[in-house]
PDB file of C-alpha atoms and ligand atoms in Angstrom:
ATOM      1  CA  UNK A   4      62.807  37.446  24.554  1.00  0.00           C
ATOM      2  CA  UNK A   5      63.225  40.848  26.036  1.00  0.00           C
ATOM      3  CA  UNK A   6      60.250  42.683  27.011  1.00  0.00           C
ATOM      4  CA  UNK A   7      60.654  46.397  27.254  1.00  0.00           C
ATOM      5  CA  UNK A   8      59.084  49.244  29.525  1.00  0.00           C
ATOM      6  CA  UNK A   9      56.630  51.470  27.613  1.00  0.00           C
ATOM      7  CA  UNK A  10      57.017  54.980  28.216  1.00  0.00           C
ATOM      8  CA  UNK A  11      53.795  57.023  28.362  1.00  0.00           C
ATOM      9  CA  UNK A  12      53.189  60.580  28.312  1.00  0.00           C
ATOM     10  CA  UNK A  13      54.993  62.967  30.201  1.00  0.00           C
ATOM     11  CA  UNK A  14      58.125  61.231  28.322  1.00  0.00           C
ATOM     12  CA  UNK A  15      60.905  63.417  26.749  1.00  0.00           C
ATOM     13  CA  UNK A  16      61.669  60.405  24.713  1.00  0.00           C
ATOM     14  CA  UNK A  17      58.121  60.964  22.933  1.00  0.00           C
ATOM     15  CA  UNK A  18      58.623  64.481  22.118  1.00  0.00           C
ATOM     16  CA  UNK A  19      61.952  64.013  20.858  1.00  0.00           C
ATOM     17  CA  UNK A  20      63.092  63.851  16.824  1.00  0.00           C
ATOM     18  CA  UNK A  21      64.287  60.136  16.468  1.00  0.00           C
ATOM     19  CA  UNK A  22      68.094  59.925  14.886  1.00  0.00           C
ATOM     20  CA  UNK A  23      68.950  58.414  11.438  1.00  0.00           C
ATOM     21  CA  UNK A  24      70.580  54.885  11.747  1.00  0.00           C
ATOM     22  CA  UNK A  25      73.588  54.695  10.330  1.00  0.00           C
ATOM     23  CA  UNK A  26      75.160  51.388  11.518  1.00  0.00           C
ATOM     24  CA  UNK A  27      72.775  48.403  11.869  1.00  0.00           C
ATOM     25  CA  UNK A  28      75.097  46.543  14.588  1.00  0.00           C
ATOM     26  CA  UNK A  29      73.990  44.365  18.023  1.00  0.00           C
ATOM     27  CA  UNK A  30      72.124  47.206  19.448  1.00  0.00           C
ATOM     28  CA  UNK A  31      69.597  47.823  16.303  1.00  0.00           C
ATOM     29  CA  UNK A  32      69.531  44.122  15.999  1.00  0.00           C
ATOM     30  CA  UNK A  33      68.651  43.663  20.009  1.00  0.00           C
ATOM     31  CA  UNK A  34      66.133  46.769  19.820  1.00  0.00           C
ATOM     32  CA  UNK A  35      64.217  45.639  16.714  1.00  0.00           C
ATOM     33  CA  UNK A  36      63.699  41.598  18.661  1.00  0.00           C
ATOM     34  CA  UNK A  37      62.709  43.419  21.679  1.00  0.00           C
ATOM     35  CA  UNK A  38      60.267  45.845  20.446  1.00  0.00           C
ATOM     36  CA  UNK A  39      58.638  43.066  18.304  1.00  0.00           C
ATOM     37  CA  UNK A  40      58.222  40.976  21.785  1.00  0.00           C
ATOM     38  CA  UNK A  41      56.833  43.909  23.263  1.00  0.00           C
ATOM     39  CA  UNK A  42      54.622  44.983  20.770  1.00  0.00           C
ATOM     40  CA  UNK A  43      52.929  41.138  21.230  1.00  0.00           C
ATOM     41  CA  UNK A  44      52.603  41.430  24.748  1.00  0.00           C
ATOM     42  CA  UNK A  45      51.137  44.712  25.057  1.00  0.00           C
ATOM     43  CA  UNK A  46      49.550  43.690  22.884  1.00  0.00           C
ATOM     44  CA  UNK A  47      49.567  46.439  19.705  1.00  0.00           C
ATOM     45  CA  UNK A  48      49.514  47.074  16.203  1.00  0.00           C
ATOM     46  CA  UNK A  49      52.611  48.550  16.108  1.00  0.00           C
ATOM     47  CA  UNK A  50      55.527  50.482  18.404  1.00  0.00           C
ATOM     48  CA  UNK A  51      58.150  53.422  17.217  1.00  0.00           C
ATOM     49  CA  UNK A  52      61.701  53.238  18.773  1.00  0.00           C
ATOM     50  CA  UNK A  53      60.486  56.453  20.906  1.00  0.00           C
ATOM     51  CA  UNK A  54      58.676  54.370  23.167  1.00  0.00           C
ATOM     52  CA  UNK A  55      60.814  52.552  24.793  1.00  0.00           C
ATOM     53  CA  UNK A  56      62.618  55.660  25.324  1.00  0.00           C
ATOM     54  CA  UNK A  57      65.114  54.687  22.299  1.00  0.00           C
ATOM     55  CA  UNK A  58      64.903  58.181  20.065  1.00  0.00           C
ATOM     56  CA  UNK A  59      66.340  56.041  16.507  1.00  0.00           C
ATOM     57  CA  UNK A  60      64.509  55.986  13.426  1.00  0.00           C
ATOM     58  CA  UNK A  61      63.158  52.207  14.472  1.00  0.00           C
ATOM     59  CA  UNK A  62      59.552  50.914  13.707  1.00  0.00           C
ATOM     60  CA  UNK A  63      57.793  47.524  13.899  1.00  0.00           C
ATOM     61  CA  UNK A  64      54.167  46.846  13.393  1.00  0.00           C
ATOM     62  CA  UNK A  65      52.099  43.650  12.923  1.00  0.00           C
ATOM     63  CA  UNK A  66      48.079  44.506  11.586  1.00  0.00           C
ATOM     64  CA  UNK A  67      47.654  40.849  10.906  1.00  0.00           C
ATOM     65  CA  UNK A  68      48.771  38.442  13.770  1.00  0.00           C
ATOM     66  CA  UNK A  69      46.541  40.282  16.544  1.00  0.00           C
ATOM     67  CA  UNK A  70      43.867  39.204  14.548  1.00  0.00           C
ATOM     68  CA  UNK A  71      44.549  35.978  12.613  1.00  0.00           C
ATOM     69  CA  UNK A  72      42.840  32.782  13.438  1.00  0.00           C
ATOM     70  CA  UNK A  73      43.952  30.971  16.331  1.00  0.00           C
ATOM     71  CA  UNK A  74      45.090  27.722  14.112  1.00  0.00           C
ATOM     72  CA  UNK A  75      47.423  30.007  11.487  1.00  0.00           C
ATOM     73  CA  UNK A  76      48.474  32.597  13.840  1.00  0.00           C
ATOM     74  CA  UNK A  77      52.452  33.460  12.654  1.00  0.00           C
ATOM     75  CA  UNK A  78      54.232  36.154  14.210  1.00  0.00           C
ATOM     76  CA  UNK A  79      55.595  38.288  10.709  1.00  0.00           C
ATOM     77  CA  UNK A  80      56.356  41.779  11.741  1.00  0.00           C
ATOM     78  CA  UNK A  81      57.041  44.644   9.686  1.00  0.00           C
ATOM     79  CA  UNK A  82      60.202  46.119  10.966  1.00  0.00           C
ATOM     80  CA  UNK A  83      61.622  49.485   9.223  1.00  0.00           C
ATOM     81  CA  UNK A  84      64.882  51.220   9.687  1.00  0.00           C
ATOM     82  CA  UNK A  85      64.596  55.094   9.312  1.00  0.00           C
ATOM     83  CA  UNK A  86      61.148  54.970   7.289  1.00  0.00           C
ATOM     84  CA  UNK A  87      59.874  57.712   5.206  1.00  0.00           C
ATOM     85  CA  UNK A  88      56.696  57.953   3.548  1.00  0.00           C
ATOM     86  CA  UNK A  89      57.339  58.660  -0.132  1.00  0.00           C
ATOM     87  CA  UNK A  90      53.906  59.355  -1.700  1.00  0.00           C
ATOM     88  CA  UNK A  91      49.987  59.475   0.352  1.00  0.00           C
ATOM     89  CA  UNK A  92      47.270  59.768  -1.192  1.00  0.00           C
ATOM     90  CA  UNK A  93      43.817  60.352   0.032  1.00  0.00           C
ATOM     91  CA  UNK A  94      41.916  61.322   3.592  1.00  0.00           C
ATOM     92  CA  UNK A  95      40.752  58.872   6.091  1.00  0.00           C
ATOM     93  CA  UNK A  96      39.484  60.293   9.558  1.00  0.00           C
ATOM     94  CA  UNK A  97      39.477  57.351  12.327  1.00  0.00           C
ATOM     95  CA  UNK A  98      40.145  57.158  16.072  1.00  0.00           C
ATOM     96  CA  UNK A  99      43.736  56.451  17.725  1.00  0.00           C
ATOM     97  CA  UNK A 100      44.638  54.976  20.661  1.00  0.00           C
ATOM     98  CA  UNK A 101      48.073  54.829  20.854  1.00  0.00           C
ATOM     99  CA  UNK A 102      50.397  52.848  24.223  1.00  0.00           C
ATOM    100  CA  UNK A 103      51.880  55.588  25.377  1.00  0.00           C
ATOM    101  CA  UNK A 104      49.331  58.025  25.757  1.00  0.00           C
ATOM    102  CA  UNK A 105      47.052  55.590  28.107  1.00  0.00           C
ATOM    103  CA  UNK A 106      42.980  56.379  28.163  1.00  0.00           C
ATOM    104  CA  UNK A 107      42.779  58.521  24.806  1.00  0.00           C
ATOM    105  CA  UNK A 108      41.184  58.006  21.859  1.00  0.00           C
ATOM    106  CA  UNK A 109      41.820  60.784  19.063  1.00  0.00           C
ATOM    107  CA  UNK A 110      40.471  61.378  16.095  1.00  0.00           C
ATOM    108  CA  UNK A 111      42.939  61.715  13.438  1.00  0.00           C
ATOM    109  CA  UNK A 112      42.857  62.343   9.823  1.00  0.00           C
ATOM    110  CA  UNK A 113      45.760  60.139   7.633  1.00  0.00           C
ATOM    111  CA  UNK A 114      46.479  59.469   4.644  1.00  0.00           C
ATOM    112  CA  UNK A 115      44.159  56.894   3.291  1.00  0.00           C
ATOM    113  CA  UNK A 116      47.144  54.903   1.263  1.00  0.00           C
ATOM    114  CA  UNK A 117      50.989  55.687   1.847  1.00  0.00           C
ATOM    115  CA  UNK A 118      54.121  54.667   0.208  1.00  0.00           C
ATOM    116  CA  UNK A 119      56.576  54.136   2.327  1.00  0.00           C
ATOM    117  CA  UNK A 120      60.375  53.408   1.939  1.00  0.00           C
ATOM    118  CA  UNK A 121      63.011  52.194   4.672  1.00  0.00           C
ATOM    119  CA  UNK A 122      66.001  49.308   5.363  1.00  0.00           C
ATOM    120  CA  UNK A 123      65.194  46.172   6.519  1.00  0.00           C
ATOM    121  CA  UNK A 124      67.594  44.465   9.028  1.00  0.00           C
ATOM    122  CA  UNK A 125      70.001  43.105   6.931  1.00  0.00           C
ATOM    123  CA  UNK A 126      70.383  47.002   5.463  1.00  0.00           C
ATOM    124  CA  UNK A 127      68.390  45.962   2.112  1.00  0.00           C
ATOM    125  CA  UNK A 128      66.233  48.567   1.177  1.00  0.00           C
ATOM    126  CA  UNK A 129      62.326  47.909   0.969  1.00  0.00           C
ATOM    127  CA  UNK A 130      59.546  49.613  -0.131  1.00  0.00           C
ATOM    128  CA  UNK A 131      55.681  48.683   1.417  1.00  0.00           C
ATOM    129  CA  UNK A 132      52.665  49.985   0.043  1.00  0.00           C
ATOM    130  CA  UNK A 133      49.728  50.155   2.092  1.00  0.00           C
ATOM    131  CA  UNK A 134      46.244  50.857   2.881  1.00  0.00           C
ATOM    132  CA  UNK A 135      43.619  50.166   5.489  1.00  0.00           C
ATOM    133  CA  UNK A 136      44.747  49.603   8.772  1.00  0.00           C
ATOM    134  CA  UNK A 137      48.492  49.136   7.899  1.00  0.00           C
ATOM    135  CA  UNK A 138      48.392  52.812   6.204  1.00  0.00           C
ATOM    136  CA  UNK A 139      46.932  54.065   9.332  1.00  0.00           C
ATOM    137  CA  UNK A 140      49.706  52.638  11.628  1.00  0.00           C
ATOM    138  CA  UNK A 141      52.508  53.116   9.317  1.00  0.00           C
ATOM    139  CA  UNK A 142      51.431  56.856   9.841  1.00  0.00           C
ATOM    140  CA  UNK A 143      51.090  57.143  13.416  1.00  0.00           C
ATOM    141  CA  UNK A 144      54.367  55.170  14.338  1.00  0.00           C
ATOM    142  CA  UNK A 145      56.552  57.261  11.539  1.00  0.00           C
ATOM    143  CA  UNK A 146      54.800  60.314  13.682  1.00  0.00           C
ATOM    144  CA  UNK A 147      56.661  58.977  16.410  1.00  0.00           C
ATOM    145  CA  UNK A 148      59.981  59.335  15.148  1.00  0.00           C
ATOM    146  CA  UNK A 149      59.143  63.170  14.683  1.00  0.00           C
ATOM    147  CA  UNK A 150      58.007  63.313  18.699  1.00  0.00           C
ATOM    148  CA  UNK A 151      54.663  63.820  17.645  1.00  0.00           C
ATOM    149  CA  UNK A 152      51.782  61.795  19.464  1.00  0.00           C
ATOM    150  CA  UNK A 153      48.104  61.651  19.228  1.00  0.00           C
ATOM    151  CA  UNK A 154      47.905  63.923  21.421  1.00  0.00           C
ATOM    152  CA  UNK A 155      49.321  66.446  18.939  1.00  0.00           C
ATOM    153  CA  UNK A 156      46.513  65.473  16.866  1.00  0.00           C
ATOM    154  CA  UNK A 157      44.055  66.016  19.959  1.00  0.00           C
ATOM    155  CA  UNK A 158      42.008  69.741  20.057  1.00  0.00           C
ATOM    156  CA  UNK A 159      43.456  72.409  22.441  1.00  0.00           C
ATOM    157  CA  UNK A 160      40.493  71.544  24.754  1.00  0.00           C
ATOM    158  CA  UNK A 161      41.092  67.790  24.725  1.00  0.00           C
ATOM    159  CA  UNK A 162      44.888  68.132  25.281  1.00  0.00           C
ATOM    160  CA  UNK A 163      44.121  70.567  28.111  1.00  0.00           C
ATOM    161  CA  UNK A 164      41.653  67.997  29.565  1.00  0.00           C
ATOM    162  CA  UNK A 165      44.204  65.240  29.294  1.00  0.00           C
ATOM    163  CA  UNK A 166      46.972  67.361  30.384  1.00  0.00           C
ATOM    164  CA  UNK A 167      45.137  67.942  33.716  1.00  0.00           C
ATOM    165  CA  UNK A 168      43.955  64.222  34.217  1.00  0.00           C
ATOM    166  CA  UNK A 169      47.576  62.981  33.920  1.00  0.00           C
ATOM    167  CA  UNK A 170      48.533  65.493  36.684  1.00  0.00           C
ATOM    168  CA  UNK A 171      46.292  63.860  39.051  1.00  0.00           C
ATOM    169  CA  UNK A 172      47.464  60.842  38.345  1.00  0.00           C
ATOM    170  CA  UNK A 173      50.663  61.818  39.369  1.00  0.00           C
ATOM    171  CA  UNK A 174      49.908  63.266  41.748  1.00  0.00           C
ATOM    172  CA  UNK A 175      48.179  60.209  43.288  1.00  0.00           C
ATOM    173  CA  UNK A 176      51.145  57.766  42.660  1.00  0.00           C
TER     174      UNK A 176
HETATM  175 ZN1   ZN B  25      51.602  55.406  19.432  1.00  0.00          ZN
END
């Protein structure tokens, strides 16, 4: 079990276009078990390759273990290799939070229902539709692999707001 760092925002690694995989070898292997492990201790829903400062098309989420009953609670993640959302359908306007942009919630309008389409590890291609929750975080962490954040999704003012807050913080530190 490998616990990772999570970058947060001011990260070139979150404004960066994740690359295709191409070969799913040790390191892909190694990346996918370690983001799972650090997706459960954060804990979150779900984590894109981007933040742990890995740009590749890499996602894993889990919308049912953080809140399964403590007697059936079974770790199943989700993990896609260079996912693409194939069909959406419908609006649904919720707030974000998101790891690596600390203290911000966003409003952001999704899809309601997605299609999506990736490789599992073993390189077999799968297809998950979803809705709810898991439509919702399928969004955001394929978002990720663009180097978009919620911030993106923020208003001017908010971003600006933000923008200056994280300064300070710096600027403390
Ligand atoms: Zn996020």
């Amino acid at each position: 079990m490998a616990v990772r760092t999570i970058v947060v925002i001011p990260h070139d690694a979150l404004n960066q276009k994740a690359k295709e995989i191409t070969d799913i070898d040790e390191y892909v292997r190694t990346l996918a078990t370690d983001m799972c492990d650090t997706m459960y201790k954060a804990p979150g829903l779900g984590l894109a390759a981007n933040q742990v400062g890995e740009p590749v098309q890499l996602i894993v989420c889990d919308v049912v273990y953080p809140y399964a009953d403590a007697k059936d609670k079974k770790k199943e993640p989700l993990i896609i290799i260079n996912p693409r959302i194939r069909r959406s359908e419908g609006e649904c306007v919720k707030e974000e939070g998101c790891l690596s942009v600390p203290e911000l919630d966003v409003e952001v309008k999704r899809a309601a229902c997605v299609q999506v389409e990736g490789v599992d590890l073993t390189g077999k291609s799968l297809m998950v539709d979803a809705e709810g929750i898991l439509a919702r975080v399928l969004q955001h962490e394929i978002d990720h692999l663009s180097g978009t954040t919620i911030l993106d999704h923020a208003s001017a003012l908010k971003r600006s707001l933000y923008r200056r807050r994280i300064k300070k913080r710096s600027r403390r530190t």
